[in-house]
GROMACS .gro file of C-alpha atoms in nm:
model
  422
    1MET     CA    1   6.695  13.382   7.839
    2SER     CA    2   6.662  13.377   8.156
    3ARG     CA    3   6.540  13.641   8.394
    4LEU     CA    4   6.709  13.795   8.686
    5PRO     CA    5   6.536  13.821   8.991
    6MET     CA    6   6.410  14.185   9.107
    7LYS     CA    7   6.588  14.195   9.423
    8TYR     CA    8   6.931  14.129   9.258
    9ILE     CA    9   6.852  14.391   8.957
   10SER     CA   10   6.756  14.630   9.250
   11ILE     CA   11   7.096  14.608   9.441
   12SER     CA   12   7.283  14.615   9.116
   13VAL     CA   13   7.097  14.952   9.053
   14ALA     CA   14   7.169  15.082   9.436
   15MET     CA   15   7.513  15.008   9.368
   16LEU     CA   16   7.573  15.192   9.079
   17SER     CA   17   7.426  15.455   9.226
   18LEU     CA   18   7.627  15.453   9.496
   19THR     CA   19   7.940  15.450   9.288
   20ALA     CA   20   7.839  15.766   9.085
   21CYS     CA   21   7.832  15.969   9.394
   22GLN     CA   22   8.184  15.887   9.465
   23SER     CA   23   8.471  16.113   9.489
   24PRO     CA   24   8.798  16.153   9.649
   25GLN     CA   25   8.733  16.366   9.915
   26ASN     CA   26   8.391  16.138   9.970
   27PRO     CA   27   8.449  15.802   9.920
   28THR     CA   28   8.142  15.666  10.051
   29GLY     CA   29   7.918  15.942   9.844
   30PHE     CA   30   7.751  16.060  10.122
   31PHE     CA   31   7.848  16.365  10.327
   32PRO     CA   32   7.977  16.283  10.655
   33GLU     CA   33   7.886  16.518  10.848
   34THR     CA   34   7.507  16.475  10.819
   35PRO     CA   35   7.334  16.219  11.042
   36TYR     CA   36   7.061  16.220  10.853
   37GLY     CA   37   7.255  16.069  10.563
   38ALA     CA   38   7.213  16.343  10.317
   39ALA     CA   39   7.380  16.235   9.953
   40TYR     CA   40   7.634  16.478   9.861
   41GLY     CA   41   7.738  16.375   9.444
   42ALA     CA   42   7.726  16.535   9.125
   43SER     CA   43   7.371  16.690   9.162
   44GLY     CA   44   7.506  16.869   9.472
   45TYR     CA   45   7.324  16.866   9.844
   46SER     CA   46   7.028  16.694   9.872
   47ALA     CA   47   6.697  16.850  10.080
   48VAL     CA   48   6.816  16.722  10.418
   49GLY     CA   49   7.148  16.777  10.611
   50TYR     CA   50   7.339  17.000  10.826
   51HIS     CA   51   7.518  17.311  10.649
   52THR     CA   52   7.840  17.279  10.522
   53TYR     CA   53   7.959  17.636  10.653
   54SER     CA   54   7.736  17.697  10.950
   55GLY     CA   55   7.676  17.300  11.033
   56GLN     CA   56   7.323  17.407  11.099
   57PRO     CA   57   7.028  17.204  10.951
   58TYR     CA   58   6.857  17.291  10.635
   59ALA     CA   59   6.602  17.198  10.359
   60SER     CA   60   6.780  17.286  10.037
   61TYR     CA   61   6.765  17.235   9.681
   62GLY     CA   62   7.128  17.296   9.612
   63ALA     CA   63   7.102  17.664   9.717
   64GLN     CA   64   7.395  17.861   9.788
   65TYR     CA   65   7.521  17.939  10.159
   66GLY     CA   66   7.260  18.137  10.331
   67ALA     CA   67   6.973  18.117  10.082
   68GLN     CA   68   6.737  17.901  10.218
   69PRO     CA   69   6.545  17.964  10.492
   70GLY     CA   70   6.790  17.752  10.672
   71LEU     CA   71   6.656  17.637  11.029
   72TYR     CA   72   6.478  17.329  10.894
   73SER     CA   73   6.569  16.949  10.826
   74ALA     CA   74   6.468  16.691  10.656
   75GLN     CA   75   6.107  16.857  10.632
   76GLY     CA   76   6.154  16.944  10.256
   77GLY     CA   77   6.242  17.232  10.044
   78TYR     CA   78   6.056  17.571  10.191
   79PRO     CA   79   6.051  17.853   9.950
   80ALA     CA   80   6.244  18.112   9.969
   81GLY     CA   81   6.134  18.406  10.174
   82GLN     CA   82   5.906  18.165  10.382
   83GLY     CA   83   6.185  18.052  10.663
   84TYR     CA   84   6.368  18.237  10.927
   85TYR     CA   85   6.741  18.372  10.774
   86PRO     CA   86   7.023  18.278  10.932
   87GLN     CA   87   7.266  18.540  10.830
   88GLY     CA   88   7.023  18.778  10.958
   89GLN     CA   89   7.143  18.666  11.310
   90TYR     CA   90   7.399  18.932  11.513
   91ALA     CA   91   7.584  18.927  11.840
   92TYR     CA   92   7.878  19.150  11.996
   93ALA     CA   93   8.221  19.202  12.025
   94ALA     CA   94   8.307  18.909  12.309
   95ASN     CA   95   8.555  19.104  12.518
   96ALA     CA   96   8.254  19.444  12.557
   97PRO     CA   97   8.011  19.292  12.753
   98TYR     CA   98   7.935  19.632  12.863
   99GLY     CA   99   7.974  19.933  12.632
  100GLY     CA  100   8.341  19.869  12.529
  101SER     CA  101   8.263  19.869  12.168
  102PRO     CA  102   7.920  20.117  12.114
  103TYR     CA  103   7.910  19.951  11.741
  104ALA     CA  104   7.898  19.575  11.810
  105TYR     CA  105   7.969  19.352  11.502
  106ALA     CA  106   7.801  19.042  11.428
  107ARG     CA  107   7.905  18.672  11.467
  108PRO     CA  108   7.770  18.365  11.314
  109GLN     CA  109   7.449  18.267  11.497
  110THR     CA  110   7.480  17.887  11.445
  111VAL     CA  111   7.672  17.632  11.544
  112ARG     CA  112   7.946  17.516  11.304
  113SER     CA  113   8.013  17.177  11.165
  114GLN     CA  114   8.257  16.917  11.378
  115ARG     CA  115   8.511  16.948  11.121
  116GLY     CA  116   8.697  17.306  11.088
  117ILE     CA  117   8.653  17.619  11.342
  118ASN     CA  118   8.600  17.989  11.307
  119VAL     CA  119   8.863  18.244  11.500
  120ASN     CA  120   8.687  18.550  11.395
  121TYR     CA  121   8.324  18.548  11.515
  122GLU     CA  122   8.147  18.826  11.276
  123SER     CA  123   7.886  18.788  11.041
  124LEU     CA  124   8.156  18.791  10.772
  125ASN     CA  125   7.944  18.678  10.457
  126ALA     CA  126   7.576  18.770  10.504
  127LEU     CA  127   7.417  18.649  10.183
  128GLU     CA  128   7.729  18.541   9.969
  129SER     CA  129   7.948  18.189   9.973
  130PRO     CA  130   8.274  18.211  10.115
  131LEU     CA  131   8.564  18.263   9.860
  132ALA     CA  132   8.747  17.910   9.790
  133PHE     CA  133   8.999  17.767   9.567
  134GLU     CA  134   9.217  17.454   9.564
  135ALA     CA  135   9.593  17.430   9.542
  136GLY     CA  136   9.674  17.096   9.522
  137ASP     CA  137   9.510  16.873   9.776
  138VAL     CA  138   9.477  17.202  10.020
  139THR     CA  139   9.143  17.376  10.034
  140PHE     CA  140   9.189  17.769  10.117
  141GLU     CA  141   8.870  17.968  10.230
  142LEU     CA  142   8.866  18.354  10.248
  143ARG     CA  143   8.559  18.553  10.419
  144GLY     CA  144   8.510  18.900  10.458
  145ARG     CA  145   8.302  19.196  10.601
  146ILE     CA  146   8.295  19.593  10.617
  147ASP     CA  147   8.074  19.807  10.839
  148ALA     CA  148   8.012  20.157  10.824
  149PRO     CA  149   7.807  20.274  11.133
  150ILE     CA  150   7.712  20.603  11.243
  151ALA     CA  151   7.602  20.669  11.643
  152TYR     CA  152   7.397  20.907  11.810
  153SER     CA  153   7.385  20.910  12.204
  154LEU     CA  154   7.083  21.024  12.335
  155GLU     CA  155   7.230  21.072  12.656
  156ASP     CA  156   7.522  21.297  12.578
  157LYS     CA  157   7.305  21.495  12.305
  158GLY     CA  158   7.712  21.587  12.128
  159ASP     CA  159   7.771  21.506  11.743
  160ALA     CA  160   7.725  21.192  11.545
  161GLN     CA  161   8.033  20.968  11.545
  162SER     CA  162   8.139  20.771  11.285
  163GLY     CA  163   8.305  20.429  11.312
  164PHE     CA  164   8.470  20.143  11.063
  165ALA     CA  165   8.539  19.801  11.112
  166GLY     CA  166   8.713  19.570  10.852
  167ASN     CA  167   8.715  19.194  10.920
  168TYR     CA  168   8.841  18.880  10.744
  169GLN     CA  169   8.939  18.483  10.804
  170VAL     CA  170   9.134  18.297  10.616
  171SER     CA  171   9.148  17.916  10.642
  172ALA     CA  172   9.335  17.637  10.469
  173GLN     CA  173   9.231  17.231  10.497
  174THR     CA  174   9.280  16.933  10.353
  175GLN     CA  175   9.241  16.541  10.431
  176LEU     CA  176   9.582  16.324  10.530
  177PRO     CA  177   9.537  15.957  10.356
  178ASN     CA  178   9.396  15.832  10.698
  179ARG     CA  179   9.104  16.055  10.647
  180ILE     CA  180   9.197  16.279  10.922
  181THR     CA  181   9.141  16.633  10.800
  182VAL     CA  182   9.375  16.899  10.917
  183GLY     CA  183   9.369  17.300  10.882
  184ALA     CA  184   9.463  17.627  11.003
  185VAL     CA  185   9.268  17.956  11.040
  186TYR     CA  186   9.334  18.318  11.097
  187GLY     CA  187   9.153  18.622  11.141
  188GLY     CA  188   9.145  18.950  11.185
  189THR     CA  189   8.979  19.298  11.291
  190TYR     CA  190   9.098  19.642  11.169
  191GLU     CA  191   8.850  19.847  11.321
  192ARG     CA  192   8.825  20.266  11.428
  193ASP     CA  193   8.542  20.266  11.723
  194PHE     CA  194   8.351  20.600  11.749
  195GLY     CA  195   8.578  20.867  11.845
  196SER     CA  196   8.901  20.655  11.885
  197ASP     CA  197   9.172  20.547  11.723
  198TRP     CA  198   9.244  20.278  11.463
  199ASP     CA  199   9.316  19.947  11.633
  200TYR     CA  200   9.409  19.587  11.465
  201ASP     CA  201   9.334  19.240  11.640
  202ASP     CA  202   9.400  18.910  11.505
  203ASN     CA  203   9.333  18.544  11.617
  204VAL     CA  204   9.483  18.208  11.461
  205ALA     CA  205   9.397  17.837  11.572
  206ALA     CA  206   9.467  17.495  11.433
  207TYR     CA  207   9.256  17.165  11.422
  208ALA     CA  208   9.222  16.815  11.366
  209GLY     CA  209   8.920  16.617  11.311
  210GLY     CA  210   8.755  16.344  11.183
  211SER     CA  211   8.428  16.134  11.233
  212TRP     CA  212   8.458  16.155  11.579
  213GLY     CA  213   8.471  16.527  11.603
  214THR     CA  214   8.731  16.805  11.625
  215VAL     CA  215   9.039  16.875  11.868
  216PHE     CA  216   9.211  17.261  11.832
  217GLY     CA  217   9.402  17.477  11.987
  218GLY     CA  218   9.440  17.883  11.956
  219ASN     CA  219   9.283  18.185  12.024
  220VAL     CA  220   8.935  17.971  12.056
  221SER     CA  221   8.794  18.132  12.388
  222GLU     CA  222   8.403  18.198  12.271
  223LEU     CA  223   8.375  17.915  12.039
  224VAL     CA  224   8.152  17.718  12.323
  225PHE     CA  225   7.950  18.088  12.367
  226GLU     CA  226   7.923  18.089  11.997
  227ASN     CA  227   7.774  17.736  12.005
  228THR     CA  228   7.570  17.787  12.278
  229ARG     CA  229   7.453  18.163  12.284
  230ARG     CA  230   7.089  18.286  12.244
  231ARG     CA  231   7.029  18.432  11.908
  232ARG     CA  232   7.049  18.797  11.836
  233GLY     CA  233   6.861  19.042  11.698
  234VAL     CA  234   6.869  19.147  11.330
  235THR     CA  235   7.135  19.454  11.302
  236PRO     CA  236   7.499  19.445  11.429
  237VAL     CA  237   7.432  19.558  11.802
  238ARG     CA  238   7.437  19.359  12.057
  239LEU     CA  239   7.194  19.319  12.355
  240ALA     CA  240   7.473  19.434  12.642
  241GLY     CA  241   7.543  19.169  12.906
  242ASP     CA  242   7.369  18.873  12.758
  243GLY     CA  243   7.539  18.600  12.908
  244PRO     CA  244   7.823  18.522  13.134
  245LEU     CA  245   8.070  18.769  13.222
  246GLY     CA  246   8.385  18.528  13.309
  247GLU     CA  247   8.586  18.405  13.001
  248VAL     CA  248   8.840  18.128  12.993
  249ASP     CA  249   9.191  18.260  12.876
  250GLU     CA  250   9.222  18.394  12.497
  251TRP     CA  251   9.464  18.082  12.460
  252SER     CA  252   9.296  17.772  12.488
  253GLY     CA  253   9.244  17.417  12.343
  254GLY     CA  254   8.943  17.169  12.336
  255TYR     CA  255   8.690  16.943  12.170
  256GLN     CA  256   8.358  16.989  11.969
  257GLY     CA  257   8.170  16.720  11.804
  258ARG     CA  258   7.813  16.618  11.681
  259TYR     CA  259   7.613  16.345  11.786
  260GLY     CA  260   7.341  16.347  11.574
  261PRO     CA  261   7.126  16.652  11.654
  262THR     CA  262   7.333  16.768  11.942
  263GLN     CA  263   7.661  16.910  11.933
  264VAL     CA  264   7.915  16.892  12.237
  265SER     CA  265   8.209  17.159  12.281
  266ALA     CA  266   8.436  17.227  12.551
  267LEU     CA  267   8.757  17.421  12.621
  268VAL     CA  268   9.038  17.456  12.894
  269ASP     CA  269   9.276  17.695  12.938
  270GLY     CA  270   9.645  17.698  13.120
  271LYS     CA  271   9.427  17.874  13.456
  272SER     CA  272   9.218  17.583  13.486
  273ASN     CA  273   8.921  17.764  13.364
  274TYR     CA  274   8.712  17.585  13.153
  275ASP     CA  275   8.384  17.601  12.937
  276ILE     CA  276   8.165  17.353  12.878
  277GLY     CA  277   7.843  17.351  12.623
  278LEU     CA  278   7.554  17.141  12.499
  279SER     CA  279   7.334  17.214  12.172
  280TYR     CA  280   7.016  17.029  12.073
  281GLN     CA  281   6.825  17.104  11.776
  282ARG     CA  282   6.574  16.929  11.520
  283PRO     CA  283   6.313  17.007  11.356
  284LEU     CA  284   5.894  16.933  11.423
  285GLY     CA  285   5.658  16.931  11.163
  286HIS     CA  286   5.689  17.330  11.103
  287ARG     CA  287   5.882  17.458  11.360
  288ASP     CA  288   6.235  17.444  11.496
  289TYR     CA  289   6.367  17.421  11.807
  290ARG     CA  290   6.699  17.430  12.004
  291PHE     CA  291   6.792  17.390  12.350
  292THR     CA  292   7.122  17.501  12.481
  293ALA     CA  293   7.316  17.434  12.842
  294ARG     CA  294   7.665  17.598  12.960
  295HIS     CA  295   7.872  17.549  13.246
  296ASN     CA  296   8.194  17.783  13.261
  297LYS     CA  297   8.465  17.864  13.513
  298GLY     CA  298   8.646  18.218  13.435
  299GLU     CA  299   8.784  18.539  13.515
  300PHE     CA  300   8.595  18.891  13.437
  301THR     CA  301   8.763  19.237  13.417
  302ALA     CA  302   8.577  19.479  13.630
  303ALA     CA  303   8.453  19.817  13.470
  304ASP     CA  304   8.769  19.968  13.595
  305GLY     CA  305   8.978  19.798  13.330
  306PHE     CA  306   9.233  19.618  13.606
  307THR     CA  307   9.074  19.442  13.865
  308LYS     CA  308   9.039  19.029  13.774
  309LEU     CA  309   8.727  18.887  13.924
  310GLU     CA  310   8.685  18.493  13.955
  311THR     CA  311   8.337  18.357  13.797
  312GLN     CA  312   8.152  18.060  13.799
  313GLY     CA  313   7.810  18.027  13.606
  314VAL     CA  314   7.554  17.843  13.418
  315ASN     CA  315   7.346  17.898  13.177
  316ALA     CA  316   6.998  17.801  12.937
  317VAL     CA  317   6.891  17.904  12.626
  318GLY     CA  318   6.552  17.775  12.435
  319ASP     CA  319   6.413  17.909  12.105
  320LEU     CA  320   6.155  17.873  11.862
  321VAL     CA  321   6.134  17.931  11.458
  322TYR     CA  322   5.785  17.917  11.328
  323GLY     CA  323   5.759  18.031  10.972
  324SER     CA  324   5.982  18.351  10.936
  325THR     CA  325   5.957  18.436  11.305
  326ARG     CA  326   6.178  18.336  11.579
  327PHE     CA  327   6.093  18.349  11.976
  328ASP     CA  328   6.354  18.283  12.235
  329LEU     CA  329   6.467  18.303  12.595
  330GLY     CA  330   6.775  18.252  12.774
  331VAL     CA  331   6.835  18.270  13.171
  332GLY     CA  332   7.155  18.231  13.384
  333TYR     CA  333   7.311  18.262  13.722
  334GLU     CA  334   7.683  18.369  13.773
  335ARG     CA  335   7.883  18.359  14.099
  336ILE     CA  336   8.166  18.667  14.058
  337GLU     CA  337   8.356  18.596  14.395
  338ASP     CA  338   8.145  18.711  14.655
  339ALA     CA  339   7.860  18.847  14.425
  340ASP     CA  340   7.565  18.688  14.310
  341ARG     CA  341   7.431  18.779  13.984
  342TRP     CA  342   7.134  18.614  13.792
  343TYR     CA  343   6.986  18.742  13.432
  344THR     CA  344   6.736  18.691  13.185
  345SER     CA  345   6.667  18.762  12.810
  346THR     CA  346   6.418  18.705  12.560
  347GLY     CA  347   6.349  18.833  12.194
  348ILE     CA  348   6.156  18.783  11.884
  349SER     CA  349   6.294  18.811  11.506
  350THR     CA  350   6.073  18.823  11.187
  351LYS     CA  351   6.124  18.857  10.819
  352SER     CA  352   5.916  18.984  10.542
  353GLY     CA  353   6.091  19.029  10.210
  354PRO     CA  354   6.423  19.204  10.232
  355TRP     CA  355   6.297  19.377  10.559
  356SER     CA  356   6.353  19.228  10.898
  357LEU     CA  357   6.262  19.349  11.261
  358SER     CA  358   6.354  19.239  11.593
  359ALA     CA  359   6.295  19.341  11.965
  360GLU     CA  360   6.496  19.220  12.257
  361GLY     CA  361   6.520  19.276  12.629
  362ARG     CA  362   6.774  19.180  12.919
  363TYR     CA  363   6.698  19.215  13.314
  364GLY     CA  364   6.939  19.083  13.588
  365GLN     CA  365   7.070  19.201  13.932
  366ILE     CA  366   7.417  19.184  14.098
  367GLU     CA  367   7.349  19.175  14.472
  368GLY     CA  368   7.029  19.310  14.445
  369GLN     CA  369   7.177  19.593  14.169
  370GLU     CA  370   6.985  19.590  13.889
  371GLU     CA  371   7.137  19.589  13.486
  372ILE     CA  372   6.868  19.651  13.204
  373ALA     CA  373   6.913  19.636  12.836
  374ALA     CA  374   6.730  19.673  12.514
  375VAL     CA  375   6.771  19.654  12.164
  376LEU     CA  376   6.536  19.735  11.913
  377GLY     CA  377   6.634  19.716  11.544
  378LEU     CA  378   6.548  19.716  11.162
  379ARG     CA  379   6.740  19.578  10.868
  380ARG     CA  380   6.686  19.641  10.487
  381ASP     CA  381   6.879  19.385  10.248
  382ILE     CA  382   6.970  19.598   9.948
  383ALA     CA  383   7.180  19.369   9.741
  384ARG     CA  384   7.392  19.022   9.775
  385GLY     CA  385   7.580  19.098  10.068
  386LEU     CA  386   7.495  19.425  10.125
  387SER     CA  387   7.263  19.586  10.365
  388SER     CA  388   7.135  19.865  10.566
  389THR     CA  389   7.071  19.867  10.984
  390LEU     CA  390   6.887  20.103  11.214
  391ALA     CA  391   6.897  20.045  11.561
  392LEU     CA  392   6.811  20.188  11.900
  393ASP     CA  393   7.028  20.049  12.169
  394TYR     CA  394   6.986  20.090  12.560
  395GLN     CA  395   7.204  20.004  12.844
  396ASP     CA  396   7.187  20.091  13.217
  397ALA     CA  397   7.419  19.888  13.435
  398GLN     CA  398   7.584  20.067  13.726
  399VAL     CA  399   7.704  19.846  13.972
  400ASN     CA  400   7.967  19.851  14.259
  401ILE     CA  401   8.034  19.571  14.500
  402ASN     CA  402   8.281  19.675  14.770
  403GLY     CA  403   8.398  19.992  14.585
  404VAL     CA  404   8.473  19.823  14.251
  405ASP     CA  405   8.290  19.929  13.966
  406TYR     CA  406   8.195  19.585  13.847
  407LEU     CA  407   7.974  19.752  13.576
  408ASN     CA  408   7.952  20.124  13.455
  409THR     CA  409   7.754  20.232  13.136
  410LYS     CA  410   7.424  20.426  13.101
  411ASP     CA  411   7.389  20.521  12.741
  412THR     CA  412   7.092  20.535  12.506
  413ARG     CA  413   7.217  20.548  12.115
  414VAL     CA  414   7.050  20.536  11.766
  415ILE     CA  415   7.302  20.324  11.549
  416ALA     CA  416   7.270  20.330  11.140
  417GLY     CA  417   7.499  20.178  10.954
  418LEU     CA  418   7.578  20.012  10.582
  419SER     CA  419   7.761  19.645  10.562
  420TYR     CA  420   7.892  19.425  10.317
  421GLY     CA  421   7.982  19.080  10.331
  422PHE     CA  422   8.188  18.875  10.064
   0.00000   0.00000   0.00000
């Protein structure tokens, strides 16, 4: 019997392997959002690629969302606990750059994949995978988070005050016969801030995307900020004023897409305001580097609550992750009407077992008037989805330009809380 040449045998084996990985949602056998070509088949995710939910490069052996150290890509599977956990990053409410929400709630700290967007920027499921199910060709996903904080002001020295926040986001997504992915997302926040009444706020958006990226519209004004911002500390307390003060209108539309390790995102609203951002991230050896740049034209509401000020700004961020420790630095300049604002911020965060520690600070000036902020945070992971936090938050920003209070906050607070994400 004649023997087939080895090259034909190799080609046949490769074709059979590719066919085994095929699925109706993924007929090519490869995960479309992984520029490094991570295989997606019966064995699950390979050790190379971008995370399905966060869009962040990772090295994994089929781990669940957030279970692996997460800031590495194509470097092999790092042992759990050796790397930097994405779910440990938090931010602040977008509409309260200074003091508007004494207990600031968490946002996802990383860019998302090129298909699908978020309208609730809390870190909704810190350790667990989102709840998801299919109905026909439509995939539904639910994420949520509950925060129960207590704060004590060292300035007022009054009674400690408690708060509560419940956040959720539900999305529906399907793929059309032409391979275009379409979806809608709705998110809400039901909260009682310290000493205030109950309040409910919600956002909605729709999107369509493919290998070329995603176009979207709705309440997406914070999307570029989320893709380019400096990563925060390990507690749900934000470093006040860390970023441009001006924003685009709440209702806006735009585009985001990933090209290899680079993500591009842009927004525009009905007032001709815009927000453009670039993010570049990839590993090098046992380190991970990330650089972002952003330019925006928007509107800022002064501390008096009704004065509207036009703004234009630029800012850049760089961070380095080595093992379980992250270092980052951000700088920015903003023109607010006839006033010049500049600022810089830096932070360090590390994790050891269930404990996480972070320290960050910011210094800036508006026409020579100082704005200072600092946050020291400690987090203890108790169980899957459950964590406790303790933070010391310092803010001092009292800026008056031409009789208008641009910023007006001064406080030092100790904030403790429990958080549960699902």
